[in-house]
Structures are given as structure tokens and as C-alpha cells.
PDB file of C-alpha atoms in Angstrom:
ATOM      1  CA  MET A  25      -4.980  38.486  44.256  1.00 28.00           C
ATOM      2  CA  SER A  26      -6.337  40.726  41.497  1.00 35.00           C
ATOM      3  CA  THR A  27      -9.593  40.773  39.558  1.00 38.00           C
ATOM      4  CA  ILE A  28      -9.931  41.208  35.821  1.00 50.00           C
ATOM      5  CA  ALA A  29     -13.397  42.569  35.083  1.00 62.00           C
ATOM      6  CA  THR A  30     -15.235  41.406  31.998  1.00 76.00           C
ATOM      7  CA  ALA A  31     -16.956  44.793  32.005  1.00 77.00           C
ATOM      8  CA  GLN A  32     -13.580  46.516  31.537  1.00 77.00           C
ATOM      9  CA  ILE A  33     -12.700  44.239  28.616  1.00 80.00           C
ATOM     10  CA  LEU A  34     -16.063  45.058  26.988  1.00 85.00           C
ATOM     11  CA  THR A  35     -15.617  48.792  27.590  1.00 85.00           C
ATOM     12  CA  ASP A  36     -12.138  48.765  26.066  1.00 84.00           C
ATOM     13  CA  LEU A  37     -13.173  46.649  23.061  1.00 88.00           C
ATOM     14  CA  HIS A  38     -16.233  48.873  22.479  1.00 92.00           C
ATOM     15  CA  ALA A  39     -14.041  51.991  22.454  1.00 90.00           C
ATOM     16  CA  GLU A  40     -11.526  50.318  20.149  1.00 90.00           C
ATOM     17  CA  ILE A  41     -14.212  49.405  17.587  1.00 94.00           C
ATOM     18  CA  LEU A  42     -15.680  52.914  17.644  1.00 95.00           C
ATOM     19  CA  SER A  43     -12.201  54.379  17.103  1.00 94.00           C
ATOM     20  CA  ASP A  44     -12.288  52.980  13.560  1.00 96.00           C
ATOM     21  CA  SER A  45     -13.472  55.613  11.068  1.00 97.00           C
ATOM     22  CA  GLY A  46     -14.583  52.938   8.594  1.00 96.00           C
ATOM     23  CA  VAL A  47     -16.967  51.463  11.159  1.00 97.00           C
ATOM     24  CA  THR A  48     -18.266  54.772  12.507  1.00 98.00           C
ATOM     25  CA  ALA A  49     -18.853  56.119   8.987  1.00 98.00           C
ATOM     26  CA  LEU A  50     -21.450  53.360   8.608  1.00 97.00           C
ATOM     27  CA  ILE A  51     -22.982  52.959  12.098  1.00 98.00           C
ATOM     28  CA  GLY A  52     -22.001  56.118  13.954  1.00 97.00           C
ATOM     29  CA  THR A  53     -22.054  55.109  17.616  1.00 96.00           C
ATOM     30  CA  ARG A  54     -24.819  52.501  17.199  1.00 97.00           C
ATOM     31  CA  LEU A  55     -22.770  49.661  18.687  1.00 97.00           C
ATOM     32  CA  ARG A  56     -24.757  48.008  21.482  1.00 95.00           C
ATOM     33  CA  TYR A  57     -24.033  45.246  23.946  1.00 94.00           C
ATOM     34  CA  GLY A  58     -26.822  42.700  24.435  1.00 92.00           C
ATOM     35  CA  ARG A  59     -29.677  44.356  22.579  1.00 92.00           C
ATOM     36  CA  ALA A  60     -30.542  47.358  20.476  1.00 91.00           C
ATOM     37  CA  ARG A  61     -32.618  50.288  21.621  1.00 91.00           C
ATOM     38  CA  GLN A  62     -36.297  50.420  20.748  1.00 90.00           C
ATOM     39  CA  LYS A  63     -36.667  51.636  17.125  1.00 90.00           C
ATOM     40  CA  GLU A  64     -32.881  51.876  16.664  1.00 92.00           C
ATOM     41  CA  VAL A  65     -31.782  53.708  13.508  1.00 95.00           C
ATOM     42  CA  MET A  66     -30.209  51.293  11.012  1.00 95.00           C
ATOM     43  CA  PRO A  67     -27.650  50.065  10.398  1.00 97.00           C
ATOM     44  CA  TYR A  68     -26.540  49.080  13.881  1.00 97.00           C
ATOM     45  CA  VAL A  69     -24.507  46.363  15.577  1.00 97.00           C
ATOM     46  CA  VAL A  70     -25.382  44.277  18.630  1.00 96.00           C
ATOM     47  CA  TYR A  71     -22.750  42.070  20.232  1.00 95.00           C
ATOM     48  CA  GLN A  72     -22.544  39.648  23.123  1.00 93.00           C
ATOM     49  CA  ILE A  73     -20.143  37.272  24.810  1.00 90.00           C
ATOM     50  CA  LEU A  74     -20.706  33.646  23.781  1.00 89.00           C
ATOM     51  CA  THR A  75     -18.535  32.126  26.509  1.00 83.00           C
ATOM     52  CA  LYS A  76     -15.509  32.807  28.681  1.00 73.00           C
ATOM     53  CA  ILE A  77     -12.562  30.441  28.395  1.00 73.00           C
ATOM     54  CA  PRO A  78      -9.497  30.719  30.614  1.00 65.00           C
ATOM     55  CA  THR A  79      -6.282  29.671  28.914  1.00 64.00           C
ATOM     56  CA  LEU A  80      -4.375  27.358  31.230  1.00 65.00           C
ATOM     57  CA  THR A  81      -0.988  25.739  30.648  1.00 69.00           C
ATOM     58  CA  HIS A  82       1.152  23.179  32.454  1.00 75.00           C
ATOM     59  CA  ASP A  83       3.895  25.790  32.739  1.00 72.00           C
ATOM     60  CA  GLY A  84       1.834  28.280  34.735  1.00 62.00           C
ATOM     61  CA  ASP A  85       0.328  31.590  33.758  1.00 57.00           C
ATOM     62  CA  ALA A  86      -0.749  31.766  30.120  1.00 60.00           C
ATOM     63  CA  ARG A  87      -1.374  35.504  30.648  1.00 61.00           C
ATOM     64  CA  HIS A  88      -4.363  35.662  28.344  1.00 67.00           C
ATOM     65  CA  ALA A  89      -8.029  34.733  28.212  1.00 74.00           C
ATOM     66  CA  GLN A  90     -10.127  33.654  25.245  1.00 80.00           C
ATOM     67  CA  MET A  91     -13.559  35.240  24.792  1.00 84.00           C
ATOM     68  CA  PRO A  92     -15.660  34.356  21.713  1.00 89.00           C
ATOM     69  CA  MET A  93     -18.263  37.015  20.864  1.00 92.00           C
ATOM     70  CA  GLN A  94     -21.133  37.216  18.399  1.00 93.00           C
ATOM     71  CA  PHE A  95     -21.657  40.414  16.412  1.00 95.00           C
ATOM     72  CA  ASP A  96     -25.006  40.936  14.658  1.00 94.00           C
ATOM     73  CA  VAL A  97     -25.335  43.677  12.063  1.00 95.00           C
ATOM     74  CA  TRP A  98     -28.908  44.795  11.380  1.00 95.00           C
ATOM     75  CA  ALA A  99     -29.647  46.825   8.259  1.00 95.00           C
ATOM     76  CA  ALA A 100     -32.422  47.712   5.833  1.00 94.00           C
ATOM     77  CA  THR A 101     -30.652  46.035   2.904  1.00 92.00           C
ATOM     78  CA  HIS A 102     -28.292  43.139   2.343  1.00 91.00           C
ATOM     79  CA  TYR A 103     -25.768  45.519   0.782  1.00 92.00           C
ATOM     80  CA  GLN A 104     -25.794  47.778   3.852  1.00 93.00           C
ATOM     81  CA  ALA A 105     -25.398  44.798   6.222  1.00 93.00           C
ATOM     82  CA  THR A 106     -22.490  43.498   4.162  1.00 92.00           C
ATOM     83  CA  GLN A 107     -20.764  46.914   4.160  1.00 95.00           C
ATOM     84  CA  VAL A 108     -20.884  47.096   7.954  1.00 95.00           C
ATOM     85  CA  ALA A 109     -19.832  43.448   8.296  1.00 93.00           C
ATOM     86  CA  ASP A 110     -16.833  44.053   6.026  1.00 93.00           C
ATOM     87  CA  ALA A 111     -15.790  47.102   8.085  1.00 95.00           C
ATOM     88  CA  LEU A 112     -16.093  45.104  11.330  1.00 93.00           C
ATOM     89  CA  GLU A 113     -14.135  42.209   9.879  1.00 91.00           C
ATOM     90  CA  SER A 114     -11.424  44.568   8.662  1.00 91.00           C
ATOM     91  CA  LYS A 115     -11.161  46.108  12.145  1.00 92.00           C
ATOM     92  CA  LEU A 116     -11.323  42.917  14.228  1.00 90.00           C
ATOM     93  CA  VAL A 117      -9.548  40.146  12.305  1.00 87.00           C
ATOM     94  CA  GLY A 118      -5.912  40.029  13.359  1.00 83.00           C
ATOM     95  CA  ILE A 119      -6.331  42.906  15.807  1.00 84.00           C
ATOM     96  CA  ARG A 120      -3.387  43.488  18.148  1.00 79.00           C
ATOM     97  CA  THR A 121      -3.718  46.598  20.255  1.00 79.00           C
ATOM     98  CA  SER A 122      -3.983  47.964  23.772  1.00 77.00           C
ATOM     99  CA  ARG A 123      -6.722  50.217  25.036  1.00 74.00           C
ATOM    100  CA  GLY A 124      -7.395  51.144  28.637  1.00 69.00           C
ATOM    101  CA  SER A 125      -6.229  48.231  30.767  1.00 69.00           C
ATOM    102  CA  THR A 126      -6.890  45.618  28.074  1.00 72.00           C
ATOM    103  CA  SER A 127      -4.444  44.137  25.596  1.00 76.00           C
ATOM    104  CA  ILE A 128      -6.307  42.626  22.641  1.00 76.00           C
ATOM    105  CA  GLN A 129      -3.802  40.106  21.359  1.00 73.00           C
ATOM    106  CA  PHE A 130      -5.687  38.512  18.481  1.00 73.00           C
ATOM    107  CA  GLY A 131      -9.077  38.331  16.801  1.00 80.00           C
ATOM    108  CA  ASN A 132     -10.375  35.972  14.145  1.00 81.00           C
ATOM    109  CA  LEU A 133     -13.704  35.334  12.444  1.00 83.00           C
ATOM    110  CA  ASP A 134     -14.888  31.783  13.137  1.00 79.00           C
ATOM    111  CA  ARG A 135     -18.278  31.743  11.385  1.00 78.00           C
ATOM    112  CA  ALA A 136     -20.426  34.201   9.505  1.00 79.00           C
ATOM    113  CA  PHE A 137     -23.697  34.277   7.604  1.00 80.00           C
ATOM    114  CA  THR A 138     -26.165  36.791   6.228  1.00 81.00           C
ATOM    115  CA  ALA A 139     -29.912  36.317   6.217  1.00 85.00           C
ATOM    116  CA  PHE A 140     -33.194  38.089   5.729  1.00 85.00           C
ATOM    117  CA  ASP A 141     -35.335  38.081   8.872  1.00 82.00           C
ATOM    118  CA  ASP A 142     -38.953  37.455   7.846  1.00 84.00           C
ATOM    119  CA  GLU A 143     -40.348  38.697  11.149  1.00 86.00           C
ATOM    120  CA  THR A 144     -38.630  42.105  11.185  1.00 81.00           C
ATOM    121  CA  GLU A 145     -38.059  42.355   7.412  1.00 86.00           C
ATOM    122  CA  PHE A 146     -34.464  43.429   8.080  1.00 91.00           C
ATOM    123  CA  CYS A 147     -31.222  41.989   6.808  1.00 93.00           C
ATOM    124  CA  ARG A 148     -28.819  40.517   9.312  1.00 92.00           C
ATOM    125  CA  PHE A 149     -25.169  39.596   9.233  1.00 92.00           C
ATOM    126  CA  SER A 150     -24.078  37.403  12.119  1.00 92.00           C
ATOM    127  CA  GLY A 151     -20.405  36.755  12.809  1.00 91.00           C
ATOM    128  CA  ASP A 152     -18.675  34.884  15.609  1.00 90.00           C
ATOM    129  CA  PHE A 153     -15.321  36.455  16.435  1.00 89.00           C
ATOM    130  CA  ASN A 154     -12.820  34.815  18.748  1.00 87.00           C
ATOM    131  CA  PHE A 155     -10.606  37.143  20.820  1.00 84.00           C
ATOM    132  CA  PHE A 156      -7.608  36.644  23.073  1.00 79.00           C
ATOM    133  CA  PHE A 157      -7.244  39.330  25.709  1.00 78.00           C
ATOM    134  CA  GLY A 158      -3.957  39.931  27.458  1.00 70.00           C
ATOM    135  CA  ILE A 159      -3.900  39.963  31.211  1.00 58.00           C
ATOM    136  CA  SER A 160      -1.419  42.245  32.893  1.00 52.00           C
ATOM    137  CA  SER A 161      -1.420  40.474  36.271  1.00 46.00           C
ATOM    138  CA  GLY A 162       1.154  37.803  36.952  1.00 37.00           C
ATOM    139  CA  ASP A 163      -1.321  35.413  38.509  1.00 34.00           C
ATOM    140  CA  PHE A 164      -2.668  32.156  37.135  1.00 31.00           C
ATOM    141  CA  LEU A 165      -6.129  32.539  35.573  1.00 34.00           C
ATOM    142  CA  ALA A 166      -9.254  30.605  36.418  1.00 33.00           C
ATOM    143  CA  ALA A 167     -12.837  31.405  35.506  1.00 35.00           C
ATOM    144  CA  ASP A 168     -15.369  32.097  38.214  1.00 32.00           C
ATOM    145  CA  TRP A 169     -18.451  30.861  36.375  1.00 29.00           C
ATOM    146  CA  ASN A 170     -20.834  32.242  39.030  1.00 30.00           C
ATOM    147  CA  ALA A 171     -19.761  35.845  38.503  1.00 32.00           C
ATOM    148  CA  SER A 172     -19.289  38.195  35.579  1.00 36.00           C
ATOM    149  CA  ASP A 173     -15.591  38.725  36.278  1.00 37.00           C
ATOM    150  CA  TRP A 174     -12.404  36.845  35.548  1.00 35.00           C
ATOM    151  CA  LYS A 175     -10.579  36.111  38.754  1.00 36.00           C
ATOM    152  CA  THR A 176      -7.014  35.117  39.376  1.00 36.00           C
ATOM    153  CA  VAL A 177      -5.946  32.374  41.701  1.00 34.00           C
ATOM    154  CA  ALA A 178      -3.078  33.153  44.078  1.00 32.00           C
TER     155      ALA A 178
END
């Protein structure tokens, strides 16, 4: 039995996004999981997992897992937020690559919107991206909903 750690998938995806010069030209390394730092320099991106979905088939191991994620771009202006959003979309839509122990098989943008946040007076782009991550183990996947890891079933 092997374990596929969500943390490793996030680490590998984070590194893959920051390997894109178009993204880093706009945000540097200001790509954060969960929440931004106090008084973060803009623009920056915060992302999080929306859900974890194992892909199961009648024929056995589907060898991939689906993980929708939300990416929020925060910027001082709508134009700046849109620039970063466009760079993220260019990097993530249709992505097929391997990094570390993770194979990112596909990414698509499900929903997106831009808005002005009255409370912070910042502009925000929010996009929901859907990813399929390849699993290198030969075991059948099942989600352990009480833990932060994907686990395989022998």
C-alpha cells in the first residue's frame, strides 16, 4: 500500500506555476496557499483546494485524481488583476507536465469572475481550475476524507 500526499501535489504544482516567467514577472514569488501574509505586496495570488475527488472506474485503477482549486488574484487595479489572471490561465489551462513526483495531466478553467472588494478596496479575480493529477502507483484510489492525504486501497 502506498500513500499519495496532497501536500506533495501542492508543492509540485506551486513550483510549476512559479517556473513560468510570465507569472513571476507579475507576482514574483507571491503565490500563497490558503491566505496571504499580513500587508502582502500586490499583486499576489492565493489558492486553495475546493475538494478532492478520486476517479474510480469499473475496470480498476483510473491512475489519476481530480482536484478542483480556486485561485484568487488580488491587485490594486482591475487591469493588474486581469494581467495576472491571464498569465495564470495561460499557464494552467491544458497543462500537461511532470514535476517532482506529480504528473499534472490536465487543467481547465471552470468559472471565473472579477470584482471590486468594497471592504479592502482591492480588485479581485477569482477562478476555479480543475486539475487531474497522475498517480504513479498501480493501486486503486480511494479518498480518505478524514485525512489530508490520498490513500490507495490494496
